CSV table of C-alpha atoms in Angstrom, one decimal:
chain,number,residue,atom,x,y,z
A,1,UNK,CA,-10.3,-175.2,-30.8
A,2,UNK,CA,-11.7,-171.7,-30.4
A,3,UNK,CA,-12.1,-170.0,-33.9
A,4,UNK,CA,-12.5,-166.4,-32.8
A,5,UNK,CA,-12.6,-165.1,-36.4
A,6,UNK,CA,-15.7,-167.0,-37.5
A,7,UNK,CA,-18.5,-164.7,-38.6
A,8,UNK,CA,-21.7,-165.3,-36.7
A,9,UNK,CA,-23.6,-162.0,-37.3
A,10,UNK,CA,-25.6,-162.3,-40.6
A,11,UNK,CA,-28.4,-160.0,-39.9
A,12,UNK,CA,-27.1,-157.7,-42.7
A,13,UNK,CA,-24.9,-160.1,-44.6
A,14,UNK,CA,-25.5,-162.8,-47.2
A,15,UNK,CA,-25.4,-166.3,-45.8
A,16,UNK,CA,-24.2,-169.5,-47.5
A,17,UNK,CA,-27.8,-170.7,-47.9
A,18,UNK,CA,-28.9,-167.4,-49.4
A,19,UNK,CA,-26.0,-167.5,-51.9
A,20,UNK,CA,-27.0,-171.0,-53.1
A,21,UNK,CA,-30.8,-170.4,-52.8
A,22,UNK,CA,-30.9,-173.5,-50.6
A,23,UNK,CA,-34.5,-172.8,-49.5
A,24,UNK,CA,-35.7,-173.1,-53.1
A,25,UNK,CA,-33.4,-176.0,-53.9
A,26,UNK,CA,-34.2,-178.1,-50.8
A,27,UNK,CA,-37.9,-177.4,-51.0
A,28,UNK,CA,-38.2,-178.7,-54.6
A,29,UNK,CA,-38.5,-182.4,-53.6
A,30,UNK,CA,-42.3,-182.8,-53.6
A,31,UNK,CA,-43.3,-186.5,-53.4
A,32,UNK,CA,-46.6,-187.4,-55.2
A,33,UNK,CA,-46.9,-190.6,-53.1
A,34,UNK,CA,-46.3,-191.4,-49.5
A,35,UNK,CA,-43.7,-194.0,-50.3
A,36,UNK,CA,-40.3,-193.5,-48.6
A,37,UNK,CA,-38.2,-194.3,-51.7
A,38,UNK,CA,-39.8,-191.7,-54.0
A,39,UNK,CA,-37.5,-189.1,-52.3
A,40,UNK,CA,-34.5,-191.1,-53.6
A,41,UNK,CA,-35.9,-191.1,-57.1
A,42,UNK,CA,-36.5,-187.4,-57.1
A,43,UNK,CA,-33.2,-186.4,-55.6
A,44,UNK,CA,-31.1,-188.5,-57.9
A,45,UNK,CA,-32.8,-187.1,-61.0
A,46,UNK,CA,-32.6,-183.5,-59.8
A,47,UNK,CA,-28.9,-184.0,-59.0
A,48,UNK,CA,-28.3,-185.4,-62.5
A,49,UNK,CA,-30.0,-182.4,-64.0
A,50,UNK,CA,-27.7,-180.1,-62.1
A,51,UNK,CA,-24.7,-181.9,-63.3
A,52,UNK,CA,-26.1,-181.8,-66.9
A,53,UNK,CA,-26.5,-178.1,-66.5
A,54,UNK,CA,-22.8,-177.8,-65.8
A,55,UNK,CA,-21.9,-180.1,-68.7
A,56,UNK,CA,-23.8,-177.9,-71.1
A,57,UNK,CA,-22.1,-174.8,-69.6
A,58,UNK,CA,-18.7,-176.4,-70.2
A,59,UNK,CA,-19.5,-177.9,-73.6
A,60,UNK,CA,-20.9,-174.7,-75.1
A,61,UNK,CA,-17.9,-172.8,-73.9
A,62,UNK,CA,-15.6,-175.4,-75.3
A,63,UNK,CA,-17.4,-175.2,-78.7
A,64,UNK,CA,-16.9,-171.4,-78.7
A,65,UNK,CA,-13.3,-171.8,-77.7
A,66,UNK,CA,-12.5,-174.3,-80.5
A,67,UNK,CA,-14.3,-172.1,-83.0
A,68,UNK,CA,-11.9,-169.3,-82.0
A,69,UNK,CA,-8.9,-171.5,-82.2
A,70,UNK,CA,-8.4,-171.4,-78.4
A,71,UNK,CA,-7.8,-175.2,-78.0
A,72,UNK,CA,-5.9,-175.0,-74.7
A,73,UNK,CA,-8.8,-173.2,-73.1
A,74,UNK,CA,-11.2,-175.9,-74.5
A,75,UNK,CA,-9.1,-178.7,-73.1
A,76,UNK,CA,-9.7,-177.6,-69.5
A,77,UNK,CA,-13.4,-177.4,-70.1
A,78,UNK,CA,-13.6,-180.8,-71.8
A,79,UNK,CA,-11.5,-182.4,-69.0
A,80,UNK,CA,-14.1,-181.0,-66.5
A,81,UNK,CA,-16.9,-182.5,-68.5
A,82,UNK,CA,-15.3,-186.0,-68.3
A,83,UNK,CA,-15.1,-185.7,-64.5
A,84,UNK,CA,-18.7,-184.6,-64.3
A,85,UNK,CA,-19.7,-187.6,-66.4
A,86,UNK,CA,-18.2,-189.9,-63.9
A,87,UNK,CA,-20.4,-188.4,-61.2
A,88,UNK,CA,-23.4,-189.2,-63.5
A,89,UNK,CA,-22.2,-192.7,-64.1
A,90,UNK,CA,-21.9,-193.3,-60.3
A,91,UNK,CA,-25.3,-191.9,-59.6
A,92,UNK,CA,-26.8,-195.0,-61.2
A,93,UNK,CA,-25.2,-197.0,-58.3
A,94,UNK,CA,-27.3,-195.1,-55.8
A,95,UNK,CA,-30.5,-195.4,-57.9
A,96,UNK,CA,-30.0,-199.1,-58.3
A,97,UNK,CA,-30.6,-199.5,-54.5
A,98,UNK,CA,-34.3,-199.0,-55.5
A,99,UNK,CA,-35.8,-202.5,-55.9
A,100,UNK,CA,-38.5,-203.4,-58.4
A,101,UNK,CA,-41.1,-203.9,-55.7
A,102,UNK,CA,-40.3,-200.5,-54.1
A,103,UNK,CA,-40.5,-198.6,-57.4
A,104,UNK,CA,-43.8,-200.1,-58.4
A,105,UNK,CA,-45.3,-198.6,-55.2
A,106,UNK,CA,-45.0,-195.1,-56.6
A,107,UNK,CA,-44.4,-195.5,-60.4
A,108,UNK,CA,-48.0,-194.8,-61.2
A,109,UNK,CA,-47.6,-191.3,-59.7
A,110,UNK,CA,-45.3,-190.3,-62.5
A,111,UNK,CA,-48.0,-190.5,-65.1
A,112,UNK,CA,-46.2,-190.1,-68.5
A,113,UNK,CA,-43.3,-188.1,-67.0
A,114,UNK,CA,-40.0,-189.8,-67.9
A,115,UNK,CA,-36.3,-189.2,-68.0
A,116,UNK,CA,-36.7,-189.6,-71.8
A,117,UNK,CA,-38.1,-186.1,-71.7
A,118,UNK,CA,-35.0,-184.5,-70.1
A,119,UNK,CA,-34.4,-181.5,-72.3
A,120,UNK,CA,-30.9,-181.0,-71.0
A,121,UNK,CA,-30.0,-184.5,-72.0
A,122,UNK,CA,-31.2,-183.7,-75.5
A,123,UNK,CA,-29.2,-180.6,-75.6
A,124,UNK,CA,-26.1,-182.5,-74.6
A,125,UNK,CA,-26.8,-185.0,-77.4
A,126,UNK,CA,-27.2,-182.1,-79.8
A,127,UNK,CA,-23.9,-180.6,-78.6
A,128,UNK,CA,-22.2,-183.9,-79.2
A,129,UNK,CA,-23.8,-184.2,-82.7
A,130,UNK,CA,-26.7,-186.7,-82.2
A,131,UNK,CA,-29.7,-184.9,-83.8
A,132,UNK,CA,-33.3,-186.2,-83.8
A,133,UNK,CA,-36.0,-183.9,-85.1
A,134,UNK,CA,-39.0,-185.9,-83.8
A,135,UNK,CA,-37.8,-185.4,-80.2
A,136,UNK,CA,-38.6,-181.6,-80.4
A,137,UNK,CA,-42.4,-182.3,-80.4
A,138,UNK,CA,-42.1,-183.3,-76.7
A,139,UNK,CA,-41.4,-179.7,-75.8
A,140,UNK,CA,-44.1,-177.9,-77.7
A,141,UNK,CA,-45.8,-177.2,-74.3
A,142,UNK,CA,-43.2,-174.6,-73.5
A,143,UNK,CA,-42.5,-172.3,-76.5
A,144,UNK,CA,-39.5,-170.6,-74.8
A,145,UNK,CA,-37.8,-173.9,-74.1
A,146,UNK,CA,-38.6,-175.2,-77.6
A,147,UNK,CA,-36.9,-172.2,-79.0
A,148,UNK,CA,-33.8,-172.9,-77.0
A,149,UNK,CA,-33.8,-176.5,-78.1
A,150,UNK,CA,-34.1,-175.6,-81.7
A,151,UNK,CA,-31.1,-173.3,-81.4
A,152,UNK,CA,-29.1,-176.1,-80.0
A,153,UNK,CA,-30.5,-178.5,-82.6
A,154,UNK,CA,-29.5,-176.3,-85.5
A,155,UNK,CA,-26.1,-175.3,-84.2
A,156,UNK,CA,-22.8,-177.1,-85.1
A,157,UNK,CA,-21.7,-179.8,-82.6
A,158,UNK,CA,-18.4,-180.0,-80.9
A,159,UNK,CA,-17.3,-182.5,-83.6
A,160,UNK,CA,-18.4,-180.1,-86.4
A,161,UNK,CA,-16.1,-177.3,-85.0
A,162,UNK,CA,-13.3,-179.9,-84.5
A,163,UNK,CA,-13.6,-180.9,-88.1
A,164,UNK,CA,-13.3,-177.2,-89.0
A,165,UNK,CA,-10.2,-177.0,-86.8
A,166,UNK,CA,-8.7,-179.7,-88.9
A,167,UNK,CA,-9.5,-177.7,-92.0
A,168,UNK,CA,-7.9,-174.6,-90.5
A,169,UNK,CA,-4.8,-176.6,-89.8
A,170,UNK,CA,-4.5,-177.2,-93.6
A,171,UNK,CA,-6.0,-180.7,-93.9
A,172,UNK,CA,-8.0,-181.1,-97.2
A,173,UNK,CA,-11.4,-181.6,-95.6
A,174,UNK,CA,-14.4,-182.1,-97.8
A,175,UNK,CA,-15.8,-178.5,-98.1
A,176,UNK,CA,-19.4,-179.7,-97.8
A,177,UNK,CA,-18.8,-180.7,-94.2
A,178,UNK,CA,-18.1,-177.2,-92.9
A,179,UNK,CA,-21.2,-175.7,-94.5
A,180,UNK,CA,-23.6,-178.5,-94.1
A,181,UNK,CA,-27.1,-178.8,-92.5
A,182,UNK,CA,-26.1,-179.2,-88.9
A,183,UNK,CA,-29.5,-180.6,-88.0
A,184,UNK,CA,-28.4,-183.9,-89.6
A,185,UNK,CA,-26.5,-186.4,-87.5
A,186,UNK,CA,-22.9,-186.6,-88.8
A,187,UNK,CA,-22.2,-190.0,-90.5
A,188,UNK,CA,-18.5,-189.8,-91.3
A,189,UNK,CA,-16.3,-188.8,-94.1
A,190,UNK,CA,-13.1,-190.2,-95.7
A,191,UNK,CA,-11.3,-186.8,-95.6
A,192,UNK,CA,-11.9,-186.5,-91.9
A,193,UNK,CA,-10.7,-190.1,-91.4
A,194,UNK,CA,-7.5,-189.3,-93.3
A,195,UNK,CA,-6.9,-186.1,-91.3
A,196,UNK,CA,-7.2,-187.8,-87.9
A,197,UNK,CA,-5.0,-190.6,-89.1
A,198,UNK,CA,-2.2,-188.1,-90.0
A,199,UNK,CA,-2.7,-186.4,-86.6
A,200,UNK,CA,-2.2,-189.7,-84.8
A,201,UNK,CA,0.8,-190.7,-86.9
A,202,UNK,CA,2.6,-187.4,-86.2
A,203,UNK,CA,1.6,-186.5,-82.7
A,204,UNK,CA,4.4,-184.0,-82.1
A,205,UNK,CA,3.5,-182.0,-85.1
A,206,UNK,CA,-0.2,-181.9,-84.4
A,207,UNK,CA,-0.1,-182.0,-80.6
A,208,UNK,CA,-3.1,-179.7,-80.0
A,209,UNK,CA,-5.3,-181.6,-82.4
A,210,UNK,CA,-4.2,-184.9,-80.9
A,211,UNK,CA,-5.1,-183.6,-77.4
A,212,UNK,CA,-8.5,-182.5,-78.8
A,213,UNK,CA,-9.1,-185.9,-80.3
A,214,UNK,CA,-8.3,-187.7,-77.0
A,215,UNK,CA,-10.5,-185.3,-75.0
A,216,UNK,CA,-13.4,-186.1,-77.4
A,217,UNK,CA,-12.8,-189.8,-77.0
A,218,UNK,CA,-12.8,-189.4,-73.2
A,219,UNK,CA,-16.2,-187.7,-73.4
A,220,UNK,CA,-17.7,-190.3,-75.7
A,221,UNK,CA,-16.3,-193.2,-73.7
A,222,UNK,CA,-17.8,-191.7,-70.5
A,223,UNK,CA,-21.1,-191.0,-72.2
A,224,UNK,CA,-21.4,-194.5,-73.4
A,225,UNK,CA,-20.6,-195.8,-69.9
A,226,UNK,CA,-23.5,-193.6,-68.6
A,227,UNK,CA,-25.8,-195.0,-71.3
A,228,UNK,CA,-24.9,-198.5,-70.4
A,229,UNK,CA,-25.4,-198.0,-66.7
A,230,UNK,CA,-28.7,-196.3,-67.5
A,231,UNK,CA,-29.8,-199.3,-69.5
A,232,UNK,CA,-28.7,-201.9,-66.8
A,233,UNK,CA,-30.3,-199.9,-64.0
A,234,UNK,CA,-33.6,-199.7,-65.9
A,235,UNK,CA,-33.5,-203.4,-66.6
A,236,UNK,CA,-32.7,-204.1,-63.0
A,237,UNK,CA,-35.7,-202.1,-61.7
A,238,UNK,CA,-38.4,-202.6,-64.3
A,239,UNK,CA,-37.1,-205.3,-66.6
A,240,UNK,CA,-38.4,-204.9,-70.2
A,241,UNK,CA,-41.6,-202.9,-69.4
A,242,UNK,CA,-42.5,-199.9,-71.5
A,243,UNK,CA,-41.1,-196.7,-70.1
A,244,UNK,CA,-43.4,-194.2,-68.4
A,245,UNK,CA,-42.8,-191.9,-71.3
A,246,UNK,CA,-43.9,-194.5,-73.9
A,247,UNK,CA,-40.5,-195.6,-75.1
A,248,UNK,CA,-39.5,-199.3,-75.3
A,249,UNK,CA,-37.4,-198.8,-72.2
A,250,UNK,CA,-34.5,-201.2,-72.2
A,251,UNK,CA,-34.9,-201.9,-75.9
A,252,UNK,CA,-34.5,-198.2,-76.8
A,253,UNK,CA,-31.5,-197.8,-74.4
A,254,UNK,CA,-29.7,-200.8,-75.9
A,255,UNK,CA,-30.3,-199.4,-79.4
A,256,UNK,CA,-28.6,-196.0,-78.7
A,257,UNK,CA,-25.5,-197.8,-77.3
A,258,UNK,CA,-24.6,-198.6,-81.0
A,259,UNK,CA,-24.5,-194.9,-81.9
A,260,UNK,CA,-21.0,-193.2,-82.2
A,261,UNK,CA,-20.6,-189.4,-81.9
A,262,UNK,CA,-17.1,-189.3,-83.3
A,263,UNK,CA,-16.8,-192.3,-85.6
A,264,UNK,CA,-13.3,-191.5,-87.2
A,265,UNK,CA,-11.7,-191.2,-83.7
A,266,UNK,CA,-12.7,-194.8,-83.0
A,267,UNK,CA,-11.8,-196.1,-86.5
A,268,UNK,CA,-8.3,-194.5,-86.4
A,269,UNK,CA,-7.3,-197.0,-83.7
A,270,UNK,CA,-7.7,-199.9,-86.1
A,271,UNK,CA,-5.9,-198.1,-88.9
A,272,UNK,CA,-2.8,-197.1,-86.9
């Protein structure tokens, strides 16, 4: 088929590659070894970081929208986050084609570099409410980045602003929760549990809050699937070796599987 309208003269026009900065993106895969599979390792992790960038873009916008009471706008953003998370979960399937023998051929080239140091992953955890102060020391090498991480660390999480949304709706939320130290990981509160239980018992009355709760559950569910696939992929490739970044590897990844971002939203299922 002859497509006569296709543009072919780009001497003075922006191209697709220029718009996406593809020269820069596609020339950022610099192997430190000669091993064929190091390219897979680099590309997978770069792709995951790009998806994480979009997750943060959407999560931060959703936090701002919920704070302003614009729940419908937040729902679209949170639904998109869930879809992105599925891409991250499935990325482990590609990385798991890397065998232990193949990885050991270039693992030494990584030095102490590790996915444990992913600052975007930390910022996602902060946005979801999982705060760990000792993690910040990793990023002291870059003061600008450290400053951004501290802002995220000190800011209210998406669950904090959701609890505030419950209060604005008239639920008798413990007042210390909406003016607390947001650098501390949320541990749960009976007034929040009671509020969510009422929401779930009268869905038609609290439809927006009910939708918000389910969107949050979707995100935590997907994040835990990502954590589990991470743990199993690491176990499949390096077993129970210490991670390149010094963590206990599989042991650490198993431990974080027990953490819950939004505890009352899981407990409410038992109480209904």
